[in-house]
CSV table of C-alpha atoms (C1' of nucleotides) in Angstrom, one decimal:
chain,number,residue,atom,x,y,z
A,21,UNK,CA,30.6,-20.8,-37.8
A,22,UNK,CA,30.1,-19.0,-41.0
A,23,UNK,CA,31.5,-16.1,-39.4
A,24,UNK,CA,34.4,-17.4,-39.1
A,25,UNK,CA,34.6,-19.3,-42.5
A,26,UNK,CA,34.0,-16.1,-43.8
A,27,UNK,CA,37.3,-14.3,-41.9
A,28,UNK,CA,39.3,-17.0,-42.5
A,29,UNK,CA,38.3,-16.1,-46.3
A,30,UNK,CA,39.0,-12.4,-45.8
A,31,UNK,CA,41.8,-12.8,-43.5
A,32,UNK,CA,44.1,-14.8,-46.3
A,33,UNK,CA,46.9,-12.3,-48.0
A,34,UNK,CA,46.2,-10.1,-45.5
A,35,UNK,CA,49.4,-8.4,-44.6
A,36,UNK,CA,48.0,-6.2,-41.6
A,37,UNK,CA,46.8,-9.5,-39.7
A,38,UNK,CA,49.7,-11.1,-40.8
A,39,UNK,CA,51.9,-8.1,-39.2
A,40,UNK,CA,49.9,-7.6,-35.7
A,41,UNK,CA,49.7,-11.5,-34.8
A,42,UNK,CA,53.7,-12.1,-35.7
A,43,UNK,CA,54.3,-8.8,-33.4
A,44,UNK,CA,52.0,-10.5,-30.5
A,45,UNK,CA,53.8,-14.0,-30.9
A,46,UNK,CA,57.3,-12.7,-31.3
A,47,UNK,CA,56.2,-10.3,-28.3
A,48,UNK,CA,55.5,-13.4,-25.9
A,49,UNK,CA,57.7,-15.5,-26.9
A,50,UNK,CA,60.4,-13.0,-25.4
A,51,UNK,CA,58.1,-11.5,-22.8
A,52,UNK,CA,55.3,-12.8,-22.2
A,53,UNK,CA,54.4,-15.1,-19.1
A,54,UNK,CA,55.9,-18.5,-18.9
A,55,UNK,CA,55.9,-21.7,-16.6
A,56,UNK,CA,52.0,-20.2,-15.2
A,57,UNK,CA,51.1,-23.6,-13.6
A,58,UNK,CA,48.1,-24.4,-16.6
A,59,UNK,CA,50.5,-23.5,-19.2
A,60,UNK,CA,50.6,-26.9,-21.4
A,61,UNK,CA,48.8,-28.9,-18.9
A,62,UNK,CA,45.7,-30.9,-19.8
A,63,UNK,CA,42.0,-29.7,-20.7
A,64,UNK,CA,40.6,-30.0,-17.0
A,65,UNK,CA,43.1,-27.9,-15.4
A,66,UNK,CA,43.0,-24.8,-18.4
A,67,UNK,CA,39.6,-25.1,-17.9
A,68,UNK,CA,39.9,-24.6,-14.2
A,69,UNK,CA,42.5,-22.1,-14.9
A,70,UNK,CA,40.5,-20.2,-17.4
A,71,UNK,CA,37.1,-19.6,-15.0
A,72,UNK,CA,39.1,-18.7,-12.2
A,73,UNK,CA,40.8,-16.1,-14.3
A,74,UNK,CA,37.7,-14.8,-15.2
A,75,UNK,CA,37.2,-13.0,-12.1
A,76,UNK,CA,40.9,-12.7,-10.5
A,77,UNK,CA,44.5,-12.3,-11.5
A,78,UNK,CA,47.2,-14.5,-12.1
A,79,UNK,CA,49.3,-14.1,-9.0
A,80,UNK,CA,46.4,-14.1,-6.5
A,81,UNK,CA,44.8,-17.3,-8.6
A,82,UNK,CA,48.1,-19.6,-8.4
A,83,UNK,CA,47.8,-20.9,-5.0
A,84,UNK,CA,43.9,-21.5,-5.2
A,85,UNK,CA,44.5,-23.1,-8.5
A,86,UNK,CA,47.2,-25.3,-7.2
A,87,UNK,CA,45.4,-26.1,-4.0
A,88,UNK,CA,42.5,-27.0,-5.7
A,89,UNK,CA,44.1,-29.0,-8.4
A,90,UNK,CA,45.6,-31.0,-5.6
A,91,UNK,CA,42.7,-31.9,-3.8
A,92,UNK,CA,40.7,-32.4,-6.9
A,93,UNK,CA,42.9,-34.0,-9.3
A,94,UNK,CA,40.7,-34.9,-11.8
A,95,UNK,CA,37.5,-33.8,-13.7
A,96,UNK,CA,35.6,-37.6,-12.2
A,97,UNK,CA,37.1,-36.7,-8.2
A,98,UNK,CA,35.3,-33.1,-8.8
A,99,UNK,CA,32.1,-34.4,-10.0
A,100,UNK,CA,32.0,-37.4,-7.2
A,101,UNK,CA,32.7,-34.6,-4.2
A,102,UNK,CA,30.0,-32.7,-2.7
A,103,UNK,CA,29.2,-28.8,-3.6
A,104,UNK,CA,30.1,-27.9,-0.2
A,105,UNK,CA,33.5,-29.1,-0.6
A,106,UNK,CA,34.0,-27.8,-4.0
A,107,UNK,CA,33.1,-24.6,-2.5
A,108,UNK,CA,35.2,-24.8,0.5
A,109,UNK,CA,38.0,-24.3,-1.6
A,110,UNK,CA,36.8,-21.7,-3.7
A,111,UNK,CA,36.3,-20.0,-0.3
A,112,UNK,CA,38.2,-16.5,-1.0
A,113,UNK,CA,38.5,-16.1,-4.5
A,114,UNK,CA,34.2,-14.8,-4.8
A,115,UNK,CA,32.1,-15.3,-7.3
A,116,UNK,CA,30.7,-18.9,-5.8
A,117,UNK,CA,28.3,-19.5,-8.9
A,118,UNK,CA,31.1,-19.8,-11.0
A,119,UNK,CA,32.2,-22.7,-8.7
A,120,UNK,CA,28.8,-24.2,-8.7
A,121,UNK,CA,28.9,-23.9,-12.6
A,122,UNK,CA,32.4,-26.1,-12.6
A,123,UNK,CA,31.1,-28.5,-9.9
A,124,UNK,CA,27.7,-29.1,-11.9
A,125,UNK,CA,30.0,-28.9,-15.2
A,126,UNK,CA,32.3,-31.5,-14.0
A,127,UNK,CA,28.9,-34.1,-13.1
A,128,UNK,CA,27.6,-33.2,-16.5
A,129,UNK,CA,30.8,-34.4,-18.5
A,130,UNK,CA,31.0,-37.4,-16.4
A,131,UNK,CA,27.4,-38.5,-17.7
A,132,UNK,CA,27.4,-36.9,-21.2
A,133,UNK,CA,30.6,-37.3,-22.6
A,134,UNK,CA,31.8,-40.8,-19.8
A,135,UNK,CA,34.5,-38.0,-18.3
A,136,UNK,CA,36.1,-36.7,-21.1
A,137,UNK,CA,36.1,-33.2,-21.8
A,138,UNK,CA,34.5,-31.9,-25.0
A,139,UNK,CA,36.9,-31.2,-28.1
A,140,UNK,CA,34.9,-28.9,-30.0
A,141,UNK,CA,33.9,-25.6,-29.5
A,142,UNK,CA,30.0,-25.7,-30.2
A,143,UNK,CA,29.9,-28.8,-27.3
A,144,UNK,CA,32.4,-26.5,-25.0
A,145,UNK,CA,30.5,-23.6,-25.7
A,146,UNK,CA,27.4,-25.2,-24.3
A,147,UNK,CA,28.8,-26.3,-21.0
A,148,UNK,CA,27.8,-24.2,-18.0
A,149,UNK,CA,29.4,-21.2,-17.2
A,150,UNK,CA,31.5,-21.0,-20.5
A,151,UNK,CA,30.5,-18.5,-23.0
A,152,UNK,CA,32.4,-17.6,-25.9
A,153,UNK,CA,35.8,-15.9,-24.7
A,154,UNK,CA,36.3,-19.1,-22.4
A,155,UNK,CA,35.2,-21.5,-25.1
A,156,UNK,CA,37.7,-20.2,-27.3
A,157,UNK,CA,40.8,-19.9,-24.9
A,158,UNK,CA,40.0,-23.5,-23.9
A,159,UNK,CA,39.8,-24.4,-27.3
A,160,UNK,CA,43.2,-22.7,-28.2
A,161,UNK,CA,44.9,-23.6,-25.1
A,162,UNK,CA,44.0,-27.3,-25.0
A,163,UNK,CA,43.4,-28.3,-28.4
A,164,UNK,CA,45.1,-25.6,-30.7
A,165,UNK,CA,42.1,-24.6,-32.2
A,166,UNK,CA,41.7,-21.4,-34.5
A,167,UNK,CA,39.4,-19.6,-32.0
A,168,UNK,CA,39.4,-16.1,-31.2
A,169,UNK,CA,38.7,-15.2,-27.3
A,170,UNK,CA,37.5,-11.5,-26.6
A,171,UNK,CA,38.1,-10.8,-22.8
A,172,UNK,CA,38.6,-7.7,-21.1
A,173,UNK,CA,42.1,-7.6,-21.8
A,174,UNK,CA,41.6,-8.1,-25.3
A,175,UNK,CA,38.8,-5.7,-25.7
A,176,UNK,CA,41.0,-2.8,-24.2
A,177,UNK,CA,43.7,-3.7,-26.7
A,178,UNK,CA,41.8,-3.8,-29.6
A,179,UNK,CA,39.6,-0.7,-29.0
A,180,UNK,CA,42.9,1.0,-28.8
A,181,UNK,CA,44.8,-0.7,-31.6
A,182,UNK,CA,41.6,0.4,-33.8
A,183,UNK,CA,40.8,3.6,-31.9
A,184,UNK,CA,37.6,1.7,-31.7
A,185,UNK,CA,35.3,4.7,-29.9
A,186,UNK,CA,31.9,3.6,-27.8
A,187,UNK,CA,31.8,1.6,-24.4
A,188,UNK,CA,32.8,-2.0,-25.3
A,189,UNK,CA,30.1,-3.7,-23.4
A,190,UNK,CA,27.9,-2.3,-26.0
A,191,UNK,CA,26.0,-4.2,-28.7
A,192,UNK,CA,27.5,-2.7,-31.7
A,193,UNK,CA,30.7,-2.1,-30.4
A,194,UNK,CA,31.2,-5.7,-29.1
A,195,UNK,CA,30.5,-7.1,-32.6
A,196,UNK,CA,33.0,-4.6,-33.9
A,197,UNK,CA,35.3,-6.0,-31.5
A,198,UNK,CA,34.4,-9.7,-31.8
A,199,UNK,CA,35.3,-9.6,-35.8
A,200,UNK,CA,38.1,-7.7,-35.3
A,201,UNK,CA,39.1,-10.5,-33.0
A,202,UNK,CA,38.7,-12.9,-35.5
A,203,UNK,CA,40.1,-11.0,-38.6
A,204,UNK,CA,43.3,-10.9,-36.5
A,205,UNK,CA,43.7,-14.1,-35.8
A,206,UNK,CA,47.1,-15.9,-37.2
A,207,UNK,CA,46.7,-19.4,-39.0
A,208,UNK,CA,49.6,-21.2,-36.8
A,209,UNK,CA,50.7,-20.6,-33.3
A,210,UNK,CA,47.2,-19.7,-32.1
A,211,UNK,CA,48.1,-20.9,-28.3
A,212,UNK,CA,50.8,-18.6,-28.2
A,213,UNK,CA,49.1,-15.6,-29.6
A,214,UNK,CA,46.0,-15.9,-27.6
A,215,UNK,CA,48.2,-16.1,-24.4
A,216,UNK,CA,50.5,-13.2,-26.1
A,217,UNK,CA,46.8,-10.8,-26.3
A,218,UNK,CA,46.1,-11.7,-22.5
A,219,UNK,CA,49.7,-11.1,-21.4
A,220,UNK,CA,50.4,-7.7,-23.7
A,221,UNK,CA,46.3,-6.5,-21.9
A,222,UNK,CA,47.8,-7.5,-18.6
A,223,UNK,CA,51.5,-6.3,-18.7
A,224,UNK,CA,51.1,-3.6,-21.2
A,225,UNK,CA,47.8,-2.4,-22.5
A,226,UNK,CA,46.9,-2.0,-18.9
A,227,UNK,CA,43.6,0.3,-18.2
A,228,UNK,CA,45.6,2.7,-16.4
A,229,UNK,CA,49.2,3.8,-17.3
A,230,UNK,CA,49.8,1.2,-19.9
A,231,UNK,CA,53.8,0.8,-21.3
A,232,UNK,CA,53.3,2.1,-24.7
A,233,UNK,CA,56.9,2.8,-25.5
A,234,UNK,CA,57.8,-0.6,-24.6
A,235,UNK,CA,54.9,-1.6,-26.8
A,236,UNK,CA,55.4,-4.1,-30.2
A,237,UNK,CA,51.8,-2.6,-31.5
A,238,UNK,CA,53.0,0.9,-30.8
A,239,UNK,CA,53.8,1.4,-34.8
A,240,UNK,CA,50.3,0.7,-35.7
A,241,UNK,CA,48.4,1.6,-32.6
A,242,UNK,CA,46.0,3.9,-33.8
A,243,UNK,CA,44.7,5.3,-30.5
A,244,UNK,CA,48.7,5.5,-30.1
A,245,UNK,CA,49.6,7.2,-33.6
A,246,UNK,CA,46.6,9.7,-32.5
A,247,UNK,CA,47.5,10.4,-29.0
A,248,UNK,CA,43.8,8.7,-27.6
A,249,UNK,CA,45.1,5.8,-25.9
A,250,UNK,CA,44.0,7.7,-22.4
A,251,UNK,CA,40.8,8.1,-23.8
A,252,UNK,CA,40.3,4.4,-24.9
A,253,UNK,CA,38.6,2.6,-24.0
A,254,UNK,CA,35.2,4.5,-23.5
A,255,UNK,CA,34.4,4.5,-19.5
A,256,UNK,CA,30.5,2.3,-19.1
A,257,UNK,CA,28.0,5.2,-18.8
A,258,UNK,CA,27.3,6.1,-15.4
A,259,UNK,CA,24.0,5.2,-13.4
A,260,UNK,CA,22.7,6.3,-10.2
A,261,UNK,CA,22.8,3.4,-7.9
A,262,UNK,CA,19.3,2.3,-6.0
A,263,UNK,CA,19.5,2.4,-2.1
A,264,UNK,CA,18.0,-1.0,0.0
A,265,UNK,CA,18.0,-2.0,3.4
A,266,UNK,CA,18.1,-5.1,5.0
A,267,UNK,CA,17.9,-6.4,9.0
A,268,UNK,CA,20.2,-9.3,9.8
A,269,UNK,CA,19.1,-11.6,12.3
A,270,UNK,CA,22.4,-12.9,14.3
A,271,UNK,CA,21.1,-15.5,16.7
A,272,UNK,CA,23.4,-16.5,18.9
A,273,UNK,CA,23.3,-19.7,20.9
A,274,UNK,CA,26.6,-20.1,23.1
A,275,UNK,CA,29.7,-20.5,20.5
A,276,UNK,CA,27.0,-21.1,17.7
A,277,UNK,CA,24.8,-18.9,15.1
A,278,UNK,CA,21.9,-19.9,13.2
A,279,UNK,CA,23.2,-19.6,9.3
A,280,UNK,CA,20.9,-20.3,5.9
A,281,UNK,CA,21.5,-21.3,2.4
A,282,UNK,CA,21.0,-18.8,0.0
A,283,UNK,CA,19.0,-19.8,-3.2
A,284,UNK,CA,21.5,-20.9,-6.1
A,285,UNK,CA,20.3,-17.6,-8.3
A,286,UNK,CA,20.5,-14.1,-7.0
A,287,UNK,CA,22.6,-12.3,-4.7
A,288,UNK,CA,24.8,-14.5,-2.7
A,289,UNK,CA,23.8,-17.4,-4.5
A,290,UNK,CA,24.4,-20.6,-2.5
A,291,UNK,CA,26.4,-18.7,0.2
A,292,UNK,CA,25.4,-18.9,4.0
A,293,UNK,CA,24.2,-15.7,5.2
A,294,UNK,CA,22.2,-14.9,8.6
A,295,UNK,CA,18.6,-14.9,8.7
A,296,UNK,CA,17.8,-11.3,6.9
A,297,UNK,CA,14.4,-10.0,6.8
A,298,UNK,CA,13.3,-6.5,4.5
A,299,UNK,CA,12.7,-3.5,6.9
A,300,UNK,CA,9.0,-3.5,5.9
A,301,UNK,CA,8.5,-7.3,6.7
A,302,UNK,CA,10.2,-6.7,10.5
A,303,UNK,CA,8.0,-3.2,10.8
A,304,UNK,CA,4.8,-5.3,10.6
A,305,UNK,CA,6.3,-8.0,13.1
A,306,UNK,CA,7.1,-4.8,15.3
A,307,UNK,CA,9.4,-6.9,17.1
A,308,UNK,CA,12.0,-9.2,15.9
A,309,UNK,CA,12.0,-11.5,19.2
A,310,UNK,CA,8.5,-12.7,17.7
A,311,UNK,CA,9.9,-12.8,14.3
A,312,UNK,CA,12.6,-15.3,15.6
A,313,UNK,CA,10.1,-17.3,17.4
A,314,UNK,CA,7.6,-17.2,14.4
A,315,UNK,CA,10.2,-18.6,12.2
A,316,UNK,CA,13.1,-20.0,14.0
A,317,UNK,CA,11.3,-21.6,17.1
A,318,UNK,CA,13.5,-19.8,19.5
A,319,UNK,CA,12.9,-17.7,22.2
A,320,UNK,CA,15.4,-14.6,22.2
A,321,UNK,CA,17.0,-11.9,24.1
A,322,UNK,CA,17.1,-8.6,22.3
A,323,UNK,CA,21.1,-8.0,23.5
A,324,UNK,CA,22.0,-5.3,20.7
A,325,UNK,CA,22.0,-3.5,17.3
A,326,UNK,CA,25.1,-2.6,16.0
A,327,UNK,CA,25.5,-0.4,13.8
A,328,UNK,CA,24.3,0.1,10.4
A,329,UNK,CA,27.3,0.2,7.8
A,330,UNK,CA,26.7,-0.3,3.4
A,331,UNK,CA,27.7,-2.4,1.4
A,332,UNK,CA,28.3,-1.8,-2.1
A,333,UNK,CA,27.3,-3.6,-5.1
A,334,UNK,CA,27.8,-2.8,-8.7
A,335,UNK,CA,24.3,-2.2,-9.4
A,336,UNK,CA,22.6,-0.7,-5.6
A,337,UNK,CA,23.7,0.2,-2.3
A,338,UNK,CA,22.5,-2.1,0.4
A,339,UNK,CA,22.3,-0.4,4.0
A,340,UNK,CA,22.4,-3.4,6.7
A,341,UNK,CA,21.5,-3.1,10.1
A,342,UNK,CA,22.5,-6.1,12.4
A,343,UNK,CA,20.5,-7.4,15.3
A,344,UNK,CA,22.5,-9.2,17.7
A,345,UNK,CA,19.7,-11.7,19.4
A,346,UNK,CA,20.6,-14.1,22.3
A,347,UNK,CA,19.0,-17.5,22.3
A,348,UNK,CA,17.5,-18.6,25.9
A,349,UNK,CA,15.9,-21.9,24.9
A,350,UNK,CA,17.8,-25.1,23.5
A,351,UNK,CA,16.8,-24.3,19.7
A,352,UNK,CA,14.9,-27.3,17.9
A,353,UNK,CA,16.7,-29.5,15.4
A,354,UNK,CA,16.5,-27.4,12.6
A,355,UNK,CA,14.1,-29.3,10.4
A,356,UNK,CA,14.6,-27.3,6.9
A,357,UNK,CA,17.7,-28.3,4.6
A,358,UNK,CA,19.7,-25.1,3.8
A,359,UNK,CA,19.6,-24.0,7.8
A,360,UNK,CA,21.8,-25.0,10.0
A,361,UNK,CA,23.5,-24.3,13.6
A,362,UNK,CA,27.4,-23.5,12.8
A,363,UNK,CA,29.9,-22.6,15.5
A,364,UNK,CA,31.2,-19.2,14.6
A,365,UNK,CA,35.0,-20.5,13.5
A,366,UNK,CA,33.5,-22.7,11.2
A,367,UNK,CA,31.4,-20.5,10.1
A,368,UNK,CA,34.3,-18.4,9.3
A,369,UNK,CA,35.5,-21.2,6.9
A,370,UNK,CA,32.6,-21.7,4.7
A,371,UNK,CA,31.4,-19.9,2.0
A,372,UNK,CA,29.8,-16.5,3.2
A,373,UNK,CA,30.0,-13.3,1.8
A,374,UNK,CA,32.2,-10.7,2.5
A,375,UNK,CA,29.7,-8.4,4.7
A,376,UNK,CA,28.8,-11.6,6.6
A,377,UNK,CA,32.6,-12.3,7.6
A,378,UNK,CA,32.9,-9.0,8.8
A,379,UNK,CA,30.0,-9.7,11.3
A,380,UNK,CA,31.4,-13.4,12.3
A,381,UNK,CA,35.0,-11.5,12.9
A,382,UNK,CA,33.2,-8.4,15.0
A,383,UNK,CA,31.7,-11.1,16.9
A,384,UNK,CA,34.9,-12.9,17.7
A,385,UNK,CA,36.4,-9.8,18.7
A,386,UNK,CA,33.6,-8.9,21.2
A,387,UNK,CA,33.6,-12.6,22.5
A,388,UNK,CA,37.3,-12.1,23.4
A,389,UNK,CA,36.6,-8.9,25.0
A,390,UNK,CA,34.4,-10.2,27.5
V,1,DA,C1',34.0,6.0,-4.4
V,2,DA,C1',34.2,4.2,-9.1
V,3,DA,C1',35.8,1.4,-12.7
V,4,DC,C1',36.0,-3.4,-14.2
V,5,DC,C1',34.2,-8.0,-15.7
V,6,DG,C1',32.4,-13.3,-18.6
V,7,DG,C1',28.4,-15.5,-18.3
V,8,DG,C1',23.6,-16.5,-16.3
V,9,DG,C1',19.1,-15.2,-15.8
V,10,DT,C1',14.9,-12.7,-17.6
V,11,DA,C1',11.4,-10.2,-19.8
S,3,DT,C1',17.3,-11.5,-28.5
S,4,DA,C1',18.5,-7.3,-25.5
S,5,DC,C1',19.1,-5.9,-21.8
S,6,DC,C1',20.2,-6.5,-16.8
S,7,DC,C1',22.5,-8.5,-12.6
S,8,DA,C1',26.6,-10.2,-9.3
S,9,DG,C1',31.2,-9.4,-6.3
S,10,DG,C1',35.5,-9.2,-5.1
S,11,DT,C1',39.8,-6.0,-6.8
S,12,DT,C1',42.0,-2.3,-8.5
S,13,DT,C1',42.9,2.1,-9.0
DNA sequence: AAACCGGGGTA
DNA sequence: TACCCAGGTTT
C-alpha cells in the first residue's frame, strides 16, 4: 500500500507517464476491443472473465463464458451447486484448479461477505485463485479503482517499452516491471487504460511479429528505437525435462471403465483418471491382475497392452503405458469415495485430463471396430 | 518441440 | 520468502 502512495506522488507532474497513458487510452477508444460480454458487467462477471482469461484467449473464452453465466448467473447459484457441476461446465478449458478455486471462493463470499463480492483491493487479493494482477484487474474494471495490472501481455509490453533485459519471471525484473506499471497509471480512466494495455499486448505488442508500425507507443518505445523488439522480453532460461513413467490400468466392465478422482493438489488435481501405478510398484506385484484383485476386488483378463505414448508437461515428460484389462467378475460396489465405474461416454463428458481423453476415445474407436 | 503464464504450494 | 509447480495453447 505504501508503495502505491509513493508512486502516486512520484507520478504527479510526470509528463512522460501522462503521455504514455494518454496514448494507451486514446488507442483503446479508437482501436481496442469493445463489446466483450463482460465489459461493464457486474463484478461477478468481471471476476469470472478474469479467471477464464488467465489461461485462455478471448475468442476461446467467449462461448465458455456465455454458457457458464447462463448456468450460474449469480455467485449464490454458483456457490450452491456442486463442484462436479462447475467442473463439467469448465470441461475443455483446462486448468481445473482455477474452476475449483472459483467455486470455493463463491462459497466463501456467501459465508463471509453475505454474498456480496468484496470491494477493497486487499480483501479481493485474499480470495483463493486471485493474485495481485487479477485483484487489480477486478478492482479497475468493476470498481474503477486505481490499481496496476501486470499480466503476461503487460510484462512483454513494458519490457519492450523500457528495454528491460532479463527474464520477466525473475524476481528482480518483475519488481522493476511492477514499479513501472504503477508509475505509468493514469489518474482517471483506469478501466479504459487497463483494457488498452491488455489489448495492445494481445493485438499489437505480440510475442512474435509485433505490429510496431501501427503501435501508438512506437515513438517512445526503447526496444523499437534500439531495434531490440525481437530480442525482448528475454526468454525463460531453458532446463532439461526429467522423465517419469506410469502404467495406466484401463479396467473395462462392459460399457464401463473404472476411474478415480485425484487429490485436489498436484498433477491433474481433482480430475478423473484411470488407476495408475508407477512401474516400480507394479514390478513388485509382477502381475497387474493380482494388483487389480488386491486393490479393486476385480478378477480381470489382461487383454492388451496399448502402445506407450508420451505426455509432455512444463516440468517433466510422462511416458504412459496403458494396459487394457477386461473385468470378468461383477465388481463389488465401490466403497471408497472418489472411485467410480463410469460409462465411457459419460466419462468423456467428465473432468478428465487430455491424455485420458485420448485413451477413452481410442477405447471407443476399438469398440466400434469390433 | 519449445515458449508461455498467474496463482498456489512448499521448503 | 524464494523458489518450484501445473496443463493447455500458440508458434
